[in-house]
Coordinates of C-alpha atoms in Angstrom, one line a residue:
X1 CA 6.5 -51.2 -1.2
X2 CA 6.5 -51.1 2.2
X3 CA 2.8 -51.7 3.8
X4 CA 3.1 -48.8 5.5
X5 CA 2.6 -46.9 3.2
X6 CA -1.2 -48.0 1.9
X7 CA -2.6 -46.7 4.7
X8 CA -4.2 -43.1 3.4
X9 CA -3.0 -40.9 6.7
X10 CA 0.5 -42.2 6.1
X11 CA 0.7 -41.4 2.6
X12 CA -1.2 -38.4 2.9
X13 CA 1.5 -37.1 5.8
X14 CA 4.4 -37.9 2.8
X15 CA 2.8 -35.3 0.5
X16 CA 2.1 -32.4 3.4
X17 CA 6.0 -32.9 3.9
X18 CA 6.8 -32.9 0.1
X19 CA 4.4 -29.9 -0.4
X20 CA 5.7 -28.0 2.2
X21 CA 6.8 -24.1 1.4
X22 CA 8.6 -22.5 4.4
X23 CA 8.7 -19.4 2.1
X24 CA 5.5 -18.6 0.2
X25 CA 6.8 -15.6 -1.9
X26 CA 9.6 -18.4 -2.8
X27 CA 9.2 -19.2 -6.8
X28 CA 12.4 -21.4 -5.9
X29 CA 10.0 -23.1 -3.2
X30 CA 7.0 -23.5 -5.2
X31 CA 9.3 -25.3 -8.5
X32 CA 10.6 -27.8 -5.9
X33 CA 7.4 -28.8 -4.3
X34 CA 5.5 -29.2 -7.4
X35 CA 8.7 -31.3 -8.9
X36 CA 8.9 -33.5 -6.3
X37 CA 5.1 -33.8 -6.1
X38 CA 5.3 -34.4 -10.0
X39 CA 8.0 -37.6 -9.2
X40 CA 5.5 -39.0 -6.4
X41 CA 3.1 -39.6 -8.9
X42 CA 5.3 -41.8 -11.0
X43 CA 6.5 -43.9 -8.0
X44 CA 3.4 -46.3 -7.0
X45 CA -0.1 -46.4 -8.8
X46 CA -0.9 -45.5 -5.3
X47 CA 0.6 -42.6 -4.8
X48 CA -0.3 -41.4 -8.7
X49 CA -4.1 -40.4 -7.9
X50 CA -3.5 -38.5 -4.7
X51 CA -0.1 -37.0 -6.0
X52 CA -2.0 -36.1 -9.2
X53 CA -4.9 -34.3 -7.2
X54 CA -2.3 -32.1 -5.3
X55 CA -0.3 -31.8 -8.2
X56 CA -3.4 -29.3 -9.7
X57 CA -5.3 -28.5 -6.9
X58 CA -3.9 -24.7 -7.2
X59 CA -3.3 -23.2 -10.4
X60 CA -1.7 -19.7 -10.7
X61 CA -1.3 -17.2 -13.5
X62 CA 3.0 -17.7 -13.1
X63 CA 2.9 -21.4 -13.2
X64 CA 0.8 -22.6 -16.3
X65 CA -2.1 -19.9 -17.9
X66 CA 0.7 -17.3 -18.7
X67 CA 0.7 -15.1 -21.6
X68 CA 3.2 -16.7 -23.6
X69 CA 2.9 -20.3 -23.9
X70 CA -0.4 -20.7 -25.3
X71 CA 0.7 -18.6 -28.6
X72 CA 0.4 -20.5 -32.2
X73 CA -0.9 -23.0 -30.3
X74 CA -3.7 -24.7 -32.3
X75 CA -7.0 -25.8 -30.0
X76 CA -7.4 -29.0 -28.2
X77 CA -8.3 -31.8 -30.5
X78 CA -11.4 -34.2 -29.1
X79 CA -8.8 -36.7 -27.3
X80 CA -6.8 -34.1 -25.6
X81 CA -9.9 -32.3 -24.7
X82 CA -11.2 -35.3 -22.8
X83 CA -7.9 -35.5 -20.8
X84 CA -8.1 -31.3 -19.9
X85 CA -11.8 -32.5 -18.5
X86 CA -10.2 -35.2 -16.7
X87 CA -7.4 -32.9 -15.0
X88 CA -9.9 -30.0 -14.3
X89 CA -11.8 -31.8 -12.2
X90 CA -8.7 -32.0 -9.8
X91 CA -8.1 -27.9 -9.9
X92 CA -9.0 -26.5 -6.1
X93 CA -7.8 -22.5 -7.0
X94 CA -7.1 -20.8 -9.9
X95 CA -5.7 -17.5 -10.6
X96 CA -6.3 -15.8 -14.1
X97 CA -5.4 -13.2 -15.3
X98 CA -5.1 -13.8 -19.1
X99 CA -7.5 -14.9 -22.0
X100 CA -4.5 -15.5 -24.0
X101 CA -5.5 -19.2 -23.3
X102 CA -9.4 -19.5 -23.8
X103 CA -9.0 -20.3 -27.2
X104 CA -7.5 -23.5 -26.6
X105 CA -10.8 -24.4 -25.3
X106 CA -13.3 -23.7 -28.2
X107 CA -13.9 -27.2 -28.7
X108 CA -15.4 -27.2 -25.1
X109 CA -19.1 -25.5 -25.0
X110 CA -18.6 -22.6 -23.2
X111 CA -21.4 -22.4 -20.8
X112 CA -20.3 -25.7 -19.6
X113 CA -18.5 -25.6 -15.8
X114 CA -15.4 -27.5 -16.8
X115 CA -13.9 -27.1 -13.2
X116 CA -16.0 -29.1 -11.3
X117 CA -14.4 -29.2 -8.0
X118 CA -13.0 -25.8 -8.2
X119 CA -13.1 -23.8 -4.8
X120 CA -11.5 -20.3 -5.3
X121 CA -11.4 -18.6 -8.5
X122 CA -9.6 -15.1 -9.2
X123 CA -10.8 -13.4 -12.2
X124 CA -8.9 -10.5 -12.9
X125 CA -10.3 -10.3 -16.5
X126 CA -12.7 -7.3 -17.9
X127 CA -14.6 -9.4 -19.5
X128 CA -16.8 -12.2 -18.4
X129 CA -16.9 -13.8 -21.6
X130 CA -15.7 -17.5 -20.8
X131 CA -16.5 -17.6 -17.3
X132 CA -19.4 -20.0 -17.1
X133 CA -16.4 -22.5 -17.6
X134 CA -15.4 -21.9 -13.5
X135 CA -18.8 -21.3 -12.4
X136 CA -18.5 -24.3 -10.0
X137 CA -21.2 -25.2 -7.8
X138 CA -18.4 -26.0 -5.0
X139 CA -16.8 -22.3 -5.3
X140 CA -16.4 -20.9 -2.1
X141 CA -14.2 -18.1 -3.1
X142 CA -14.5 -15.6 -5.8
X143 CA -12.2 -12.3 -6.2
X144 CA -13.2 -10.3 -9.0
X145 CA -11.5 -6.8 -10.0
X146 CA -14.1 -5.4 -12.1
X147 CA -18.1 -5.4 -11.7
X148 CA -19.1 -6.9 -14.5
X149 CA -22.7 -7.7 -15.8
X150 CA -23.0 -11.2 -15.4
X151 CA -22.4 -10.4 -11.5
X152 CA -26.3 -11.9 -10.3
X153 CA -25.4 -14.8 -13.0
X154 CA -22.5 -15.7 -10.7
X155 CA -23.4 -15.3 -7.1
X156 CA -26.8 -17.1 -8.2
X157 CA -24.9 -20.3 -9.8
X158 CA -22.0 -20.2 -6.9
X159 CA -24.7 -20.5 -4.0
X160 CA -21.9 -21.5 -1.6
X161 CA -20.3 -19.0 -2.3
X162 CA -18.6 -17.3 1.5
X163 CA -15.9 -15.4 0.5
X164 CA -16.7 -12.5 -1.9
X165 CA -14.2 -9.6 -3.2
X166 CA -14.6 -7.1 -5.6
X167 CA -12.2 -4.4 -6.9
X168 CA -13.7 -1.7 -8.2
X169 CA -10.4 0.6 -9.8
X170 CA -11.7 2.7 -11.8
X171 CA -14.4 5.5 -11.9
X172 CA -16.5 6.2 -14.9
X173 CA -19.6 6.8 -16.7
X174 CA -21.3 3.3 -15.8
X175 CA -20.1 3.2 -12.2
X176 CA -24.0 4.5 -10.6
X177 CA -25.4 1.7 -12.4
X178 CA -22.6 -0.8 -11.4
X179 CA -23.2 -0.2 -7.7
X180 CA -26.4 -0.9 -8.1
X181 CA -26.1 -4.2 -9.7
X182 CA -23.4 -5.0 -7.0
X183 CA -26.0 -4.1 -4.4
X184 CA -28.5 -6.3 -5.7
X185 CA -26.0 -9.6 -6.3
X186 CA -24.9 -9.6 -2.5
X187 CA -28.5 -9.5 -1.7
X188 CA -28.8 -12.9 -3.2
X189 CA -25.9 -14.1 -1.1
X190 CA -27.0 -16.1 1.5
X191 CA -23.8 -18.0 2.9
X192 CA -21.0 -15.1 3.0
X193 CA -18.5 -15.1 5.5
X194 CA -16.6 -12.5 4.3
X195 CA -17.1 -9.6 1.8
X196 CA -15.1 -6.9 0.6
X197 CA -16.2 -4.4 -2.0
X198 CA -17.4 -0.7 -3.2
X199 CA -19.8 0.9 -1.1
X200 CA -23.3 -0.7 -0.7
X201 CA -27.5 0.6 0.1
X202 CA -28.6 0.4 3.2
X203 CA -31.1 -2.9 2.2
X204 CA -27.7 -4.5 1.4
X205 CA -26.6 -3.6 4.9
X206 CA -29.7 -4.7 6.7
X207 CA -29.2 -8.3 4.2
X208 CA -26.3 -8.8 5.7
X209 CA -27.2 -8.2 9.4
X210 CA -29.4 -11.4 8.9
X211 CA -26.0 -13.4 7.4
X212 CA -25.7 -15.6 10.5
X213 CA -22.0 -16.9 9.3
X214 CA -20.9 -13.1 8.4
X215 CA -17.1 -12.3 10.2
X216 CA -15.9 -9.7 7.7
X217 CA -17.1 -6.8 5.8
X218 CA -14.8 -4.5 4.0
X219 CA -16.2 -1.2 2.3
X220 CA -13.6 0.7 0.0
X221 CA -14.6 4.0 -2.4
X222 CA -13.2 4.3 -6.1
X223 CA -10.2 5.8 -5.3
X224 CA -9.6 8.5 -8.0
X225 CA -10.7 11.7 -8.6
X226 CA -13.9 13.4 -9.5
X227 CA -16.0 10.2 -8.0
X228 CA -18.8 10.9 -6.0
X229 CA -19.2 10.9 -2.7
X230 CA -21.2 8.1 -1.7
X231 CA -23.9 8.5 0.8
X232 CA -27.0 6.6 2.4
X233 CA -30.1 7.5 3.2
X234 CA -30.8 8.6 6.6
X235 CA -34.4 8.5 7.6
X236 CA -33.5 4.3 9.0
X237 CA -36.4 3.4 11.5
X238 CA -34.4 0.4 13.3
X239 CA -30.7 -0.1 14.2
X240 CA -29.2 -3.2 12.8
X241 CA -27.2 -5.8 14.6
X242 CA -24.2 -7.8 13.1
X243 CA -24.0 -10.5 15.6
X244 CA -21.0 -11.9 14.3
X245 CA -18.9 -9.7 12.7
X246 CA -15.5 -9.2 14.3
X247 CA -13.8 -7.4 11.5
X248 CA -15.1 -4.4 9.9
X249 CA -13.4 -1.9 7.2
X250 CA -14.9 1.3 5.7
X251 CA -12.8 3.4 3.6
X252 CA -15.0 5.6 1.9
X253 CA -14.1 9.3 0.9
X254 CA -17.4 10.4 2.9
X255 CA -17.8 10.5 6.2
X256 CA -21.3 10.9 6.3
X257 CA -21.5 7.2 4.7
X258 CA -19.6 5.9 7.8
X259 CA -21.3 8.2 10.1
X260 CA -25.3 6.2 9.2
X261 CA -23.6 3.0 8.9
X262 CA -22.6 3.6 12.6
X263 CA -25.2 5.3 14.1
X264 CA -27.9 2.4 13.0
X265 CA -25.7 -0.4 12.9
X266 CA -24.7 -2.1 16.6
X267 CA -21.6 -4.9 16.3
X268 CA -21.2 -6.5 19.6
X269 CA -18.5 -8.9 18.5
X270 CA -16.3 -6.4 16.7
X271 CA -12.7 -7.2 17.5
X272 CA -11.0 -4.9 14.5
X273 CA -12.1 -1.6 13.1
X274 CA -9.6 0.3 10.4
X275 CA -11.9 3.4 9.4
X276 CA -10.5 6.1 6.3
X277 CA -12.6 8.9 5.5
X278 CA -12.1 12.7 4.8
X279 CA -13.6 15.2 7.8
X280 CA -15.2 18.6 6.3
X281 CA -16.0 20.6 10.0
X282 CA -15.7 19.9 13.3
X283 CA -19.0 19.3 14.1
X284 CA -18.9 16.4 11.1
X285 CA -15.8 15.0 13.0
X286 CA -17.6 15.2 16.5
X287 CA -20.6 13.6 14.8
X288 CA -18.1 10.6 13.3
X289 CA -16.1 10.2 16.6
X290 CA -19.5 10.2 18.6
X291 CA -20.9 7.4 16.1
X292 CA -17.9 5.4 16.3
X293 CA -18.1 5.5 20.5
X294 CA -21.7 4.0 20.1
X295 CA -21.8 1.0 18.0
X296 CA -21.6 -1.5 21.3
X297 CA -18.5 -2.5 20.5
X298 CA -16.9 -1.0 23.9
X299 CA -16.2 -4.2 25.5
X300 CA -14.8 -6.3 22.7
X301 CA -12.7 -3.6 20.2
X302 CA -9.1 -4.6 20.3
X303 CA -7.6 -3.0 16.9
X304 CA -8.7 0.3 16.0
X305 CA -6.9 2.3 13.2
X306 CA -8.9 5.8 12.0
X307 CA -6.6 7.6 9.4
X308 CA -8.5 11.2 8.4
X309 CA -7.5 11.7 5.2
X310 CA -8.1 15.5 5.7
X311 CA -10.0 17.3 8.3
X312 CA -11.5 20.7 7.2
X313 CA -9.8 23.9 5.5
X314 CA -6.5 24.1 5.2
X315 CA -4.6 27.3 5.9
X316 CA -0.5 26.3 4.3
X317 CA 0.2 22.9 6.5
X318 CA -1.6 23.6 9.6
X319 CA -5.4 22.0 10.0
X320 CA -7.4 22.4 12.8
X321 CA -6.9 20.8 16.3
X322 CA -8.9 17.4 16.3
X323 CA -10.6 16.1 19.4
X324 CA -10.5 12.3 19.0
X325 CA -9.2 10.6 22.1
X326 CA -12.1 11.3 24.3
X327 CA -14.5 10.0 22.0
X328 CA -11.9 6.3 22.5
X329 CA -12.2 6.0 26.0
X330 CA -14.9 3.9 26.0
X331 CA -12.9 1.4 24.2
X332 CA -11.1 -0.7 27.5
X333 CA -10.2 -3.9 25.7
X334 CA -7.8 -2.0 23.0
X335 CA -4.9 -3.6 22.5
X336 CA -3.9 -1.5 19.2
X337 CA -4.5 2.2 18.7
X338 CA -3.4 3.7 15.4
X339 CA -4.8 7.5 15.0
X340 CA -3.5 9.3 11.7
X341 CA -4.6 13.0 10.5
X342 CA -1.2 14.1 8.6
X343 CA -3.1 17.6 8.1
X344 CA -4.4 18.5 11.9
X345 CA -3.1 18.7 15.5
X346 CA -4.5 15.8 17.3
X347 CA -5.0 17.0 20.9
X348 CA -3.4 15.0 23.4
X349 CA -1.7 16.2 26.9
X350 CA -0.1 14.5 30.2
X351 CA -3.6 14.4 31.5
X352 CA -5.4 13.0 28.4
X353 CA -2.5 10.8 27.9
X354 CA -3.0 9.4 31.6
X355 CA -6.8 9.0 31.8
X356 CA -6.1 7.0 27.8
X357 CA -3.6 4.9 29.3
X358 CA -5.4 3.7 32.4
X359 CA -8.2 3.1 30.1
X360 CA -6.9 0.7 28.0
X361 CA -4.4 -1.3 29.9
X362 CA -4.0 -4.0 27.5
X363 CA -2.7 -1.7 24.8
X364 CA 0.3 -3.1 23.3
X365 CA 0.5 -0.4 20.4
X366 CA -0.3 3.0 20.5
X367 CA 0.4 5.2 17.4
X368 CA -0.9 8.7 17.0
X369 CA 0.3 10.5 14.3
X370 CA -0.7 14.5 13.8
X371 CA 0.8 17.3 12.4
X372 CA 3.8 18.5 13.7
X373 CA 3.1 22.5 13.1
X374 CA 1.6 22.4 16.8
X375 CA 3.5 22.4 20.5
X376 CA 3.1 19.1 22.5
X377 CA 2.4 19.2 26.1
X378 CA 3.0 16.4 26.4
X379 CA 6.2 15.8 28.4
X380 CA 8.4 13.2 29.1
X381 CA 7.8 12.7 32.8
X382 CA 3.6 12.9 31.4
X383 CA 4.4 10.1 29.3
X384 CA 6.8 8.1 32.1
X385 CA 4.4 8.0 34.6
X386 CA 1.5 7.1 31.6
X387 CA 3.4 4.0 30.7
X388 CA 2.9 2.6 33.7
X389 CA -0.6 1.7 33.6
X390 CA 0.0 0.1 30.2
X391 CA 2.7 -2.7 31.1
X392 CA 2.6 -4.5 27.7
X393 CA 3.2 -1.8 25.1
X394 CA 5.9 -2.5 22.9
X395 CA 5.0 0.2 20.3
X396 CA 4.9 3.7 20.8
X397 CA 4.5 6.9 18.2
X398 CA 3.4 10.1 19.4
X399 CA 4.2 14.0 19.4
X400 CA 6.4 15.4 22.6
X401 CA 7.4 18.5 24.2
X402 CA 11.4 17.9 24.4
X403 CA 12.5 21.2 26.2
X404 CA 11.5 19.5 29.6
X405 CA 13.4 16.8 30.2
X406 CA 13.0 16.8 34.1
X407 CA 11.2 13.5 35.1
X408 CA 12.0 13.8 39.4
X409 CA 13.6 11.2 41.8
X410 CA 11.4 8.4 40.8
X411 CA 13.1 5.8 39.2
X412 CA 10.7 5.1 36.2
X413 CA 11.3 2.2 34.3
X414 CA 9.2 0.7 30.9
X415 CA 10.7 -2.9 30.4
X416 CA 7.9 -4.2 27.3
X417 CA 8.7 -0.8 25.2
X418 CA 10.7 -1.7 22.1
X419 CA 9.5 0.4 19.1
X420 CA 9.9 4.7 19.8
X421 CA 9.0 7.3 17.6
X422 CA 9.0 11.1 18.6
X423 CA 8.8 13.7 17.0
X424 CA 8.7 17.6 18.2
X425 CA 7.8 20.8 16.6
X426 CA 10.8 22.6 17.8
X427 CA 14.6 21.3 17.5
X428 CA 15.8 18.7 20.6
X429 CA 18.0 21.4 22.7
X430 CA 19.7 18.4 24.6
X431 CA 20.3 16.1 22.6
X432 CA 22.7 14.0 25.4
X433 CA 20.0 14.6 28.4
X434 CA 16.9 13.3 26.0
X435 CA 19.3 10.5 25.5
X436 CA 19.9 9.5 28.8
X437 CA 16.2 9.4 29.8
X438 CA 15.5 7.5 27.3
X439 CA 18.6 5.0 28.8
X440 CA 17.1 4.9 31.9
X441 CA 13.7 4.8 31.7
X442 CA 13.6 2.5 28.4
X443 CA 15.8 -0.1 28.7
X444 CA 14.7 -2.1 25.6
X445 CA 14.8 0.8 23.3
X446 CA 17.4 0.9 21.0
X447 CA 17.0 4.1 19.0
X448 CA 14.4 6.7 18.5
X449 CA 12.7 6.7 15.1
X450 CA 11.5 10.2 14.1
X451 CA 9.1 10.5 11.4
X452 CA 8.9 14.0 10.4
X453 CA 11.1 16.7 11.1
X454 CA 14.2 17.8 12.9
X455 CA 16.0 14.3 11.9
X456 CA 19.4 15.7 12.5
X457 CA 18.8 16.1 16.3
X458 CA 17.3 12.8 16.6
X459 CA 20.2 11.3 15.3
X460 CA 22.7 12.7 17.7
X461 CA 20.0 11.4 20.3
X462 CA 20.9 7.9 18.9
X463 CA 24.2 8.2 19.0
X464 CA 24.3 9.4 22.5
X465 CA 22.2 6.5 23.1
X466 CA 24.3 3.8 21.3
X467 CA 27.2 5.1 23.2
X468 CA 25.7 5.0 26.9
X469 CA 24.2 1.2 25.6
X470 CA 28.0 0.1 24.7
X471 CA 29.1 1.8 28.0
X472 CA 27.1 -0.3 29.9
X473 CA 27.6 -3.3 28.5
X474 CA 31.2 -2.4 28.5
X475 CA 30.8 -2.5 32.4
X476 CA 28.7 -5.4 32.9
X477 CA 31.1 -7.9 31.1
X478 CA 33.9 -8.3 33.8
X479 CA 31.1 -9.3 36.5
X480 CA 29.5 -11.6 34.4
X481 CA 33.1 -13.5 33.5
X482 CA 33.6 -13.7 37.2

């Protein structure tokens, strides 16, 4: 063997190659990494050990703790116990979703951590039975889809612990007691980097205001119906800061749970925000906007996505008009805006649309979807001269008054825009005129993607402007033979 090759960083270089998966969704992939991985540790008794510890490092529910293979099996004797221990200790990530397995383990005591080393562990199990056996000191990463009872028992063993994520799927009798026990585990976390789980108290919020290494924090309701609304208190004395956090995510069916967590909470570090809630009134929805506008993250916010489930009574389709774009102004750094209320008209015209624009000029995608049972005002010649304060969008998706298509002399030209959608409350009456505007002014656009109504109209836009597209190239290739 060439010497070459004892040297760790050389060797170690060979198995980054061998394990290399250009395609992680690949099974194809993943069988010929782990087979060639498999013959490295038969080549050299150097390359057996370090082969042998990649060769388990991740363990997943499809390749080896299925529900099939373990059946009629009898349980590991003594000797082959003693070589499982020996192989466990390699294990970095494991998946499971099965028991089918466990009892090919009863020889092993089963509050003893037989994964020593183990790192991340997803337990999609009920029960919580034979989980002392991954309980591993070194776990850094624990998903679990179910609060179960031995949650403090965990988080108090796994004191490393920095990446936390709960599922909660179902709602039922025990669920008011299970957020309470949820509430008190994180408050013994002391390490967390990132969490994401049901909805929390407000001692759990001010704990985790003191996590120094906290980035992310993800809040998601039971999603089915009849649950609760969830709700904090709100006579809080002091605001809290998150210093660090840069990503946060509530989606909780109240907005009066997101409206106290951001009127006493400040995050001047946020960089995304993706808020879901359901609006009752205007006045809550003023009250949420006006929250959302003063949590100090004006100056660093670059992704903001706010989808209103629903936003107060409904009369057939048509909600009432939401005021939200004001409320965003504040926001200069944006770099993605995605606004969605499927069930109200979200007010926006050429003057709003301007004063938006020149406010966030790094925007690079701006997506406001509203019901279409209301007339834009917003024209094209609004929007034209708007998208020129914003010379980096490549994403655009908002409502527009078609009937005007005048847009003047100027010669208005949007080279970054790529992605269109537009959509109208009444029929396109030009369908060759929208066409050409969108030729001229667009240059990078290759069709218009309409996402509610009038589809039919839309499409002969296309085809108009796939036609004037092939015209001009049509034109352009004699000069460029020349």
């Amino acid at each position: 063997m060439h010497q070459a090759l004892l040297i760790p960083e050389v060797f170690l270089e060979i198995f980054a190659h061998v394990n290399q998966i250009q395609n992680p969704s690949s099974t194809r992939e993943k069988a010929l990494a782990r087979k060639s991985i498999a013959a490295l540790t038969t080549t050299c008794k150097t390359f057996h050990e370090p082969a042998m510890d990649l060769l388990w490092s991740k363990v997943d529910h499809g390749a080896r703790w299925d529900n099939t293979w373990s059946k009629g099996l009898e349980p590991l004797s003594a000797h082959e116990a003693r070589q499982f221990l020996r192989h466990a200790a390699r294990v970095r990530s494991l998946n499971i979703q099965s028991d089918h397995f466990f009892h090919l383990l009863s020889v092993i005591p089963i509050e003893k951590c037989v994964f020593s080393r183990l790192r991340s562990l997803t337990w999609k199990l009920s029960t919580c039975k034979y989980m002392d056996l991954f309980l591993s000191c070194t776990l850094h990463r624990c998903s679990l889809f179910t609060i179960n009872h031995d949650l403090k028992n965990i988080v108090t063993r796994c004191a490393a612990l920095e990446d936390l994520s709960i599922k909660k799927l179902n709602f039922d009798a025990s669920t008011a007691d299970e957020l309470f026990l949820l509430s008190d585990s994180v408050r013994l976390c002391k390490q967390l980097v990132t969490l994401s789980c049901p909805p929390l108290d407000w001692a759990v919020w001010e704990h985790l205001s003191n996590l120094p290494n906290l980035v992310r924090v993800g809040v998601r309701d039971v999603q089915i119906r009849g649950a609760p609304p969830w709700s904090l208190e709100r006579d809080i004395a002091n605001p809290t800061q998150f210093l660090n956090v840069t990503a946060l995510s509530l989606q909780v069916h109240s907005a009066e749970y997101i409206i106290t967590v951001m009127q006493h909470s400040q995050f001047p570090s946020l960089t995304e925000l993706k808020l879901e809630t359901d609006l009752l009134s205007s006045e809550e929805a003023e009250q949420f906007f006006c929250a959302l506008s003063n949590c100090k993250a004006c100056q660093t916010l670059q992704q903001l996505e706010i989808t209103i489930i629903s936003f107060g009574p409904r009369s057939g389709h048509q909600g009432s008009s939401l005021t939200a774009i004001p409320h965003l102004l504040c926001f200069t750094q944006l770099q993605t805006l995605r606004l969605v209320c499927r069930f109200s008209y979200i007010y926006l015209d050429n003057d709003l649309l301007l004063e938006a624009m020149s406010s966030w000029p790094h925007l690079r995608a701006l997506e406001i979807e509203g019901s279409c049972l209301h007339p834009s005002t917003v024209t094209f010649l609004g929007l034209f001269i708007a998208l020129q304060l914003c010379p980096h969008l490549h994403t655009l998706r908002v409502l527009i008054d078609p009937a005007n298509t005048e847009i003047g002399p100027n010669k208005i030209r949007h080279t970054s825009l790529k992605t269109v959608d537009f959509d109208t409350l009444s029929p396109t009456a030009n369908t060759a005129d929208v066409a050409r505007i969108i030729f001229n002014a667009l240059p990078c656009v290759d069709q218009v993607n309409r996402f509610t109504m009038h589809t039919k109209e839309w499409d002969e836009v296309n085809r108009h402007l796939k036609s004037l597209k092939a015209a001009a190239l049509y034109v352009a290739e004699p000069v460029s033979s020349l």
